[in-house]
Amino acid sequence: MQANVVVVGSINMDLVARSKTLPRPGETVVGSEFATVPGGKGANQAVAAARLGAKVAMVGCVGADAYGEQLRAALVAESIDCQGVSVAEGQPSGLALIVVDASSQNTIVIIAGGNACLLPANVQRLDSLLQQAEVVICQLEVPLDTVAHTLARARRLGKTVILNPAPATGPLPDSWYANIDYLIPNESEAQTLSGVAVDSRASAQAAAEKLRALGAGTVIVTLGAEGALLVGEGGAVHFPAPVVQALDTTAAGDTFVGAFAAALAGGQSEREAILFGQRAAALSVTRAGAQPSIPHLCELSKQAQP
Ligand code: RIB
């Protein structure tokens, strides 16, 4: 199988508790449910792209433990090429501790585990995957040197390069921006990267314009229930979100990114890819968990076209 979408990123096991409210500092709250589900921003985006029509290869690192085996098996079950998923000897798998409240919001703490062992050399060894790809996706849950290498190499190979800058802990190196075709932050990531306080559509546009001035091709700020704002060469376009009753927003952004990439790789236009990503993400928030919530193509085909 020749993958047209390659994801270089994290693979986590999510330990998910549901409670009415999120605990405040020093507070203990009583939970109602607990589940262990495959997640990780990279793996979620790979699963979304695969379920939504792309041929996907994953480059990542799991730990040498039972979670690692389960996480790899979950990707293989989606027909994702896992030749690039290695096992970090002596390391645990990446973990995410997630709490979801009654209003579908969450808090997430990640522990990198094996993800920290994904080095530029791993990606260099898999250069043939990048060469065959049409779209290459990265996030920020693996070492930044690895992300920098991947973005630069994918750009040099002429691929469509997507960076979902999550989680964002500070500004990105300026040198990265020229290697990014699509930068897809949420509001808080757009604020962290740009230094512009993002609390409205206008401020999201100002942040995106600043990031474009640094060299990013097109910036798509995801705004949750408010939709998405595309800021590109032709100006800004707002895409309202489909209205749904949200149960759990975990991996909504990942679903959007994976679906967007699958649509681009399948030859759809930028606008079509955004609408497709929004429909997929809207369906994902009506279900619990990261990978279990991501829809399949047949579910979207059943929905009316926007
Ligand atoms: O974006 C959601 C993901 O963030 C979760 O699956 C968790 O693993 C963290 O990486």
Tab-separated table of C-alpha atoms and ligand atoms in Angstrom:
chain	number	residue	atom	x	y	z
A	1	MET	CA	0.000	0.000	0.000
A	2	GLN	CA	1.325	3.426	-0.924
A	3	ALA	CA	0.204	5.911	1.736
A	4	ASN	CA	-1.003	9.276	0.456
A	5	VAL	CA	-1.198	10.708	4.005
A	6	VAL	CA	1.720	10.294	6.420
A	7	VAL	CA	1.324	11.297	10.068
A	8	VAL	CA	4.441	11.854	12.168
A	9	GLY	CA	3.325	12.159	15.780
A	10	SER	CA	2.190	10.848	19.110
A	11	ILE	CA	0.460	7.642	20.132
A	12	ASN	CA	-1.102	7.606	23.624
A	13	MET	CA	-3.328	5.466	25.755
A	14	ASP	CA	-6.063	7.718	27.144
A	15	LEU	CA	-7.242	7.112	30.716
A	16	VAL	CA	-10.587	8.895	30.702
A	17	ALA	CA	-12.811	9.771	33.658
A	18	ARG	CA	-16.201	11.488	33.402
A	19	SER	CA	-17.437	13.743	36.171
A	20	LYS	CA	-20.079	16.437	36.460
A	21	THR	CA	-17.473	19.159	36.860
A	22	LEU	CA	-13.738	19.364	36.291
A	23	PRO	CA	-11.807	19.364	39.578
A	24	ARG	CA	-10.383	22.724	40.651
A	25	PRO	CA	-6.917	22.863	42.309
A	26	GLY	CA	-7.108	20.979	45.616
A	27	GLU	CA	-10.590	19.641	44.905
A	28	THR	CA	-11.702	15.990	44.711
A	29	VAL	CA	-14.720	15.316	42.547
A	30	VAL	CA	-16.713	12.102	42.212
A	31	GLY	CA	-16.503	10.502	38.777
A	32	SER	CA	-19.216	8.528	37.041
A	33	GLU	CA	-17.383	6.518	34.377
A	34	PHE	CA	-13.870	5.400	33.473
A	35	ALA	CA	-12.491	4.075	30.191
A	36	THR	CA	-9.125	3.229	28.644
A	37	VAL	CA	-9.118	4.164	24.948
A	38	PRO	CA	-6.491	4.601	22.223
A	39	GLY	CA	-5.593	8.229	21.595
A	40	GLY	CA	-2.687	10.589	21.006
A	41	LYS	CA	-3.044	13.501	18.627
A	42	GLY	CA	-0.923	11.875	15.927
A	43	ALA	CA	-2.660	8.509	16.102
A	44	ASN	CA	-6.101	10.146	16.247
A	45	GLN	CA	-5.366	12.153	13.106
A	46	ALA	CA	-4.071	9.027	11.366
A	47	VAL	CA	-7.235	7.109	12.303
A	48	ALA	CA	-9.454	9.980	11.138
A	49	ALA	CA	-7.699	10.174	7.775
A	50	ALA	CA	-7.870	6.379	7.356
A	51	ARG	CA	-11.555	6.101	8.292
A	52	LEU	CA	-12.366	8.970	5.975
A	53	GLY	CA	-10.847	7.629	2.815
A	54	ALA	CA	-7.062	8.105	2.835
A	55	LYS	CA	-4.292	5.507	2.674
A	56	VAL	CA	-2.332	6.327	5.802
A	57	ALA	CA	1.089	5.590	7.244
A	58	MET	CA	1.944	6.401	10.868
A	59	VAL	CA	5.403	7.287	12.124
A	60	GLY	CA	5.609	7.172	15.921
A	61	CYS	CA	6.920	5.374	18.942
A	62	VAL	CA	5.089	3.284	21.542
A	63	GLY	CA	6.485	1.935	24.793
A	64	ALA	CA	7.591	-1.638	25.467
A	65	ASP	CA	4.435	-2.500	27.408
A	66	ALA	CA	0.946	-3.921	26.985
A	67	TYR	CA	-0.454	-0.500	26.093
A	68	GLY	CA	2.099	-0.259	23.291
A	69	GLU	CA	0.882	-3.530	21.810
A	70	GLN	CA	-2.765	-2.432	22.071
A	71	LEU	CA	-2.044	0.957	20.526
A	72	ARG	CA	-0.216	-0.552	17.581
A	73	ALA	CA	-2.971	-3.164	17.115
A	74	ALA	CA	-5.595	-0.404	17.073
A	75	LEU	CA	-3.773	1.328	14.194
A	76	VAL	CA	-3.242	-1.930	12.285
A	77	ALA	CA	-6.989	-2.627	12.630
A	78	GLU	CA	-7.619	0.619	10.710
A	79	SER	CA	-5.384	-0.623	7.852
A	80	ILE	CA	-2.792	2.015	8.750
A	81	ASP	CA	0.749	1.208	7.592
A	82	CYS	CA	2.691	0.801	10.868
A	83	GLN	CA	6.172	0.044	9.538
A	84	GLY	CA	7.110	3.433	10.986
A	85	VAL	CA	5.791	2.666	14.491
A	86	SER	CA	8.730	1.558	16.616
A	87	VAL	CA	8.954	0.292	20.186
A	88	ALA	CA	11.021	2.355	22.655
A	89	GLU	CA	12.815	-0.290	24.722
A	90	GLY	CA	12.667	0.339	28.465
A	91	GLN	CA	10.030	3.080	28.075
A	92	PRO	CA	6.321	3.094	28.921
A	93	SER	CA	3.815	4.096	26.272
A	94	GLY	CA	2.588	7.681	26.131
A	95	LEU	CA	-0.368	8.352	28.406
A	96	ALA	CA	-3.073	10.987	28.600
A	97	LEU	CA	-5.071	11.555	31.789
A	98	ILE	CA	-8.368	13.038	30.661
A	99	VAL	CA	-11.353	14.312	32.627
A	100	VAL	CA	-14.568	15.125	30.725
A	101	ASP	CA	-17.339	17.128	32.391
A	102	ALA	CA	-21.096	17.235	31.884
A	103	SER	CA	-20.793	20.106	29.403
A	104	SER	CA	-18.440	18.016	27.185
A	105	GLN	CA	-15.324	20.057	28.014
A	106	ASN	CA	-12.122	18.313	29.084
A	107	THR	CA	-8.758	18.711	30.732
A	108	ILE	CA	-5.822	16.632	29.497
A	109	VAL	CA	-2.425	15.885	31.043
A	110	ILE	CA	-0.024	14.010	28.779
A	111	ILE	CA	3.022	11.980	29.783
A	112	ALA	CA	5.255	11.531	26.733
A	113	GLY	CA	6.681	8.048	27.468
A	114	GLY	CA	7.750	6.424	24.195
A	115	ASN	CA	6.705	9.506	22.177
A	116	ALA	CA	9.836	11.254	23.464
A	117	CYS	CA	11.928	8.608	21.673
A	118	LEU	CA	10.700	9.574	18.206
A	119	LEU	CA	13.879	11.224	16.891
A	120	PRO	CA	14.719	12.835	13.535
A	121	ALA	CA	16.693	9.668	12.706
A	122	ASN	CA	13.462	7.636	12.914
A	123	VAL	CA	11.897	9.861	10.263
A	124	GLN	CA	15.079	9.877	8.159
A	125	ARG	CA	14.973	6.079	8.046
A	126	LEU	CA	11.419	6.309	6.673
A	127	ASP	CA	12.138	8.916	4.025
A	128	SER	CA	10.578	6.677	1.375
A	129	LEU	CA	7.207	7.100	3.133
A	130	LEU	CA	7.492	10.884	2.928
A	131	GLN	CA	8.544	10.629	-0.706
A	132	GLN	CA	5.382	8.684	-1.600
A	133	ALA	CA	2.984	10.860	0.411
A	134	GLU	CA	0.845	13.692	-0.861
A	135	VAL	CA	0.056	15.159	2.549
A	136	VAL	CA	2.284	15.098	5.651
A	137	ILE	CA	0.844	15.962	9.086
A	138	CYS	CA	2.660	16.819	12.344
A	139	GLN	CA	1.609	17.951	15.820
A	140	LEU	CA	3.709	18.901	18.861
A	141	GLU	CA	3.499	15.853	21.156
A	142	VAL	CA	6.835	14.455	19.926
A	143	PRO	CA	10.305	16.072	20.144
A	144	LEU	CA	10.409	19.414	18.346
A	145	ASP	CA	13.612	18.488	16.440
A	146	THR	CA	11.640	15.650	14.884
A	147	VAL	CA	8.811	17.966	13.895
A	148	ALA	CA	11.283	20.502	12.470
A	149	HIS	CA	13.021	17.813	10.429
A	150	THR	CA	9.729	16.433	9.097
A	151	LEU	CA	8.321	19.817	8.095
A	152	ALA	CA	11.529	20.815	6.313
A	153	ARG	CA	11.934	17.493	4.527
A	154	ALA	CA	8.297	17.308	3.457
A	155	ARG	CA	8.488	20.857	2.133
A	156	ARG	CA	11.687	20.025	0.207
A	157	LEU	CA	9.882	17.041	-1.330
A	158	GLY	CA	7.023	19.322	-2.415
A	159	LYS	CA	4.356	17.715	-0.206
A	160	THR	CA	1.327	19.455	1.268
A	161	VAL	CA	2.496	20.107	4.824
A	162	ILE	CA	0.036	20.435	7.728
A	163	LEU	CA	1.026	21.404	11.263
A	164	ASN	CA	-1.508	21.159	14.074
A	165	PRO	CA	0.484	23.059	16.748
A	166	ALA	CA	-0.934	21.168	19.709
A	167	PRO	CA	-0.155	21.379	22.485
A	168	ALA	CA	1.437	24.825	22.085
A	169	THR	CA	3.714	25.810	24.946
A	170	GLY	CA	5.270	28.906	23.356
A	171	PRO	CA	6.038	30.536	20.014
A	172	LEU	CA	7.399	28.281	17.258
A	173	PRO	CA	10.837	28.926	15.744
A	174	ASP	CA	10.355	31.467	12.935
A	175	SER	CA	12.224	29.174	10.538
A	176	TRP	CA	9.378	26.629	10.674
A	177	TYR	CA	6.697	28.788	9.137
A	178	ALA	CA	7.923	28.785	5.552
A	179	ASN	CA	7.666	24.971	5.614
A	180	ILE	CA	3.965	24.936	6.532
A	181	ASP	CA	1.161	24.976	3.952
A	182	TYR	CA	-1.669	24.666	6.493
A	183	LEU	CA	-1.256	25.711	10.113
A	184	ILE	CA	-4.302	24.536	12.088
A	185	PRO	CA	-4.358	25.885	15.676
A	186	ASN	CA	-7.310	26.248	18.005
A	187	GLU	CA	-7.912	29.637	19.618
A	188	SER	CA	-5.563	29.162	22.557
A	189	GLU	CA	-2.813	27.771	20.332
A	190	ALA	CA	-3.230	30.693	17.921
A	191	GLN	CA	-2.817	33.028	20.889
A	192	THR	CA	0.261	31.215	22.230
A	193	LEU	CA	1.949	31.178	18.834
A	194	SER	CA	1.137	34.749	17.823
A	195	GLY	CA	1.102	36.624	21.129
A	196	VAL	CA	-2.279	38.122	20.085
A	197	ALA	CA	-5.057	37.651	22.673
A	198	VAL	CA	-7.663	35.558	20.853
A	199	ASP	CA	-11.193	35.991	22.191
A	200	SER	CA	-13.219	36.799	19.066
A	201	ARG	CA	-13.303	36.097	15.360
A	202	ALA	CA	-11.586	39.424	14.674
A	203	SER	CA	-8.740	38.656	17.081
A	204	ALA	CA	-8.416	35.132	15.646
A	205	GLN	CA	-8.004	36.758	12.238
A	206	ALA	CA	-5.377	39.155	13.592
A	207	ALA	CA	-3.453	36.226	15.127
A	208	ALA	CA	-3.679	34.233	11.903
A	209	GLU	CA	-2.466	37.188	9.854
A	210	LYS	CA	0.545	37.527	12.149
A	211	LEU	CA	1.352	33.831	11.663
A	212	ARG	CA	0.974	34.196	7.906
A	213	ALA	CA	3.337	37.157	7.986
A	214	LEU	CA	5.904	34.800	9.544
A	215	GLY	CA	5.569	32.562	6.486
A	216	ALA	CA	2.735	30.079	7.081
A	217	GLY	CA	0.761	29.500	3.862
A	218	THR	CA	-2.813	29.295	5.117
A	219	VAL	CA	-3.967	29.405	8.725
A	220	ILE	CA	-7.181	27.690	9.798
A	221	VAL	CA	-8.160	28.618	13.354
A	222	THR	CA	-10.627	26.112	14.772
A	223	LEU	CA	-13.171	27.874	16.975
A	224	GLY	CA	-15.084	24.963	18.519
A	225	ALA	CA	-18.837	25.476	18.286
A	226	GLU	CA	-18.150	28.778	16.470
A	227	GLY	CA	-16.711	26.947	13.468
A	228	ALA	CA	-13.409	27.650	11.736
A	229	LEU	CA	-11.725	30.714	10.318
A	230	LEU	CA	-9.580	30.319	7.225
A	231	VAL	CA	-7.044	33.073	6.620
A	232	GLY	CA	-5.155	32.699	3.350
A	233	GLU	CA	-3.962	34.587	0.323
A	234	GLY	CA	-7.509	35.534	-0.623
A	235	GLY	CA	-8.380	36.942	2.819
A	236	ALA	CA	-10.478	35.528	5.655
A	237	VAL	CA	-13.450	33.178	5.347
A	238	HIS	CA	-15.571	31.996	8.262
A	239	PHE	CA	-17.080	28.500	8.186
A	240	PRO	CA	-19.887	28.106	10.771
A	241	ALA	CA	-19.934	24.732	12.549
A	242	PRO	CA	-22.792	22.246	12.163
A	243	VAL	CA	-25.007	22.465	15.251
A	244	VAL	CA	-24.868	19.305	17.378
A	245	GLN	CA	-25.398	18.236	20.992
A	246	ALA	CA	-21.825	17.687	22.229
A	247	LEU	CA	-21.046	14.834	24.610
A	248	ASP	CA	-17.234	14.837	24.541
A	249	THR	CA	-15.006	17.187	22.556
A	250	THR	CA	-11.860	15.046	22.943
A	251	ALA	CA	-10.203	14.567	19.527
A	252	ALA	CA	-12.603	16.902	17.710
A	253	GLY	CA	-9.627	18.920	16.473
A	254	ASP	CA	-7.800	15.716	15.504
A	255	THR	CA	-10.833	14.515	13.564
A	256	PHE	CA	-10.977	17.836	11.719
A	257	VAL	CA	-7.272	17.695	10.813
A	258	GLY	CA	-7.348	14.043	9.698
A	259	ALA	CA	-10.517	14.531	7.674
A	260	PHE	CA	-9.172	17.742	6.099
A	261	ALA	CA	-5.982	15.916	5.088
A	262	ALA	CA	-7.891	12.945	3.674
A	263	ALA	CA	-10.072	15.254	1.603
A	264	LEU	CA	-7.093	17.192	0.227
A	265	ALA	CA	-5.277	13.940	-0.589
A	266	GLY	CA	-8.454	12.784	-2.352
A	267	GLY	CA	-8.379	15.815	-4.625
A	268	GLN	CA	-11.035	17.959	-2.930
A	269	SER	CA	-10.671	21.724	-2.813
A	270	GLU	CA	-9.590	23.575	0.333
A	271	ARG	CA	-13.187	24.706	0.924
A	272	GLU	CA	-14.594	21.206	0.439
A	273	ALA	CA	-11.934	19.789	2.751
A	274	ILE	CA	-12.850	22.257	5.516
A	275	LEU	CA	-16.562	21.467	5.228
A	276	PHE	CA	-15.779	17.741	5.248
A	277	GLY	CA	-13.549	18.163	8.309
A	278	GLN	CA	-16.282	20.095	10.091
A	279	ARG	CA	-18.904	17.432	9.422
A	280	ALA	CA	-16.566	14.717	10.695
A	281	ALA	CA	-15.611	16.704	13.818
A	282	ALA	CA	-19.273	17.532	14.533
A	283	LEU	CA	-20.154	13.854	14.525
A	284	SER	CA	-17.137	12.981	16.701
A	285	VAL	CA	-18.214	15.300	19.539
A	286	THR	CA	-21.525	13.458	19.863
A	287	ARG	CA	-19.619	10.346	21.004
A	288	ALA	CA	-17.267	9.535	23.865
A	289	GLY	CA	-13.520	8.965	23.674
A	290	ALA	CA	-10.779	9.826	21.198
A	291	GLN	CA	-10.461	7.133	18.514
A	292	PRO	CA	-13.846	5.498	19.238
A	293	SER	CA	-15.560	8.810	18.433
A	294	ILE	CA	-14.053	9.286	14.972
A	295	PRO	CA	-16.585	8.618	12.185
A	296	HIS	CA	-16.244	6.410	9.109
A	297	LEU	CA	-16.797	7.665	5.591
A	298	CYS	CA	-20.111	5.804	5.220
A	299	GLU	CA	-21.540	7.732	8.189
A	300	LEU	CA	-20.720	11.067	6.580
A	301	SER	CA	-22.014	9.990	3.195
A	302	LYS	CA	-25.384	9.320	4.823
A	303	GLN	CA	-25.575	12.941	6.010
A	304	ALA	CA	-26.997	15.632	3.780
A	305	GLN	CA	-24.357	17.663	1.951
A	306	PRO	CA	-24.000	21.211	3.306
B	1	RIB	O1	-6.467	15.629	21.067
B	1	RIB	C1	-6.880	14.632	21.952
B	1	RIB	C2	-5.696	13.820	22.365
B	1	RIB	O2	-4.827	14.633	23.126
B	1	RIB	C3	-6.031	12.666	23.286
B	1	RIB	O3	-6.346	11.486	22.590
B	1	RIB	C4	-4.798	12.564	24.160
B	1	RIB	O4	-4.057	11.388	23.961
B	1	RIB	C5	-3.967	13.794	23.855
B	1	RIB	O5	-2.898	13.507	23.042
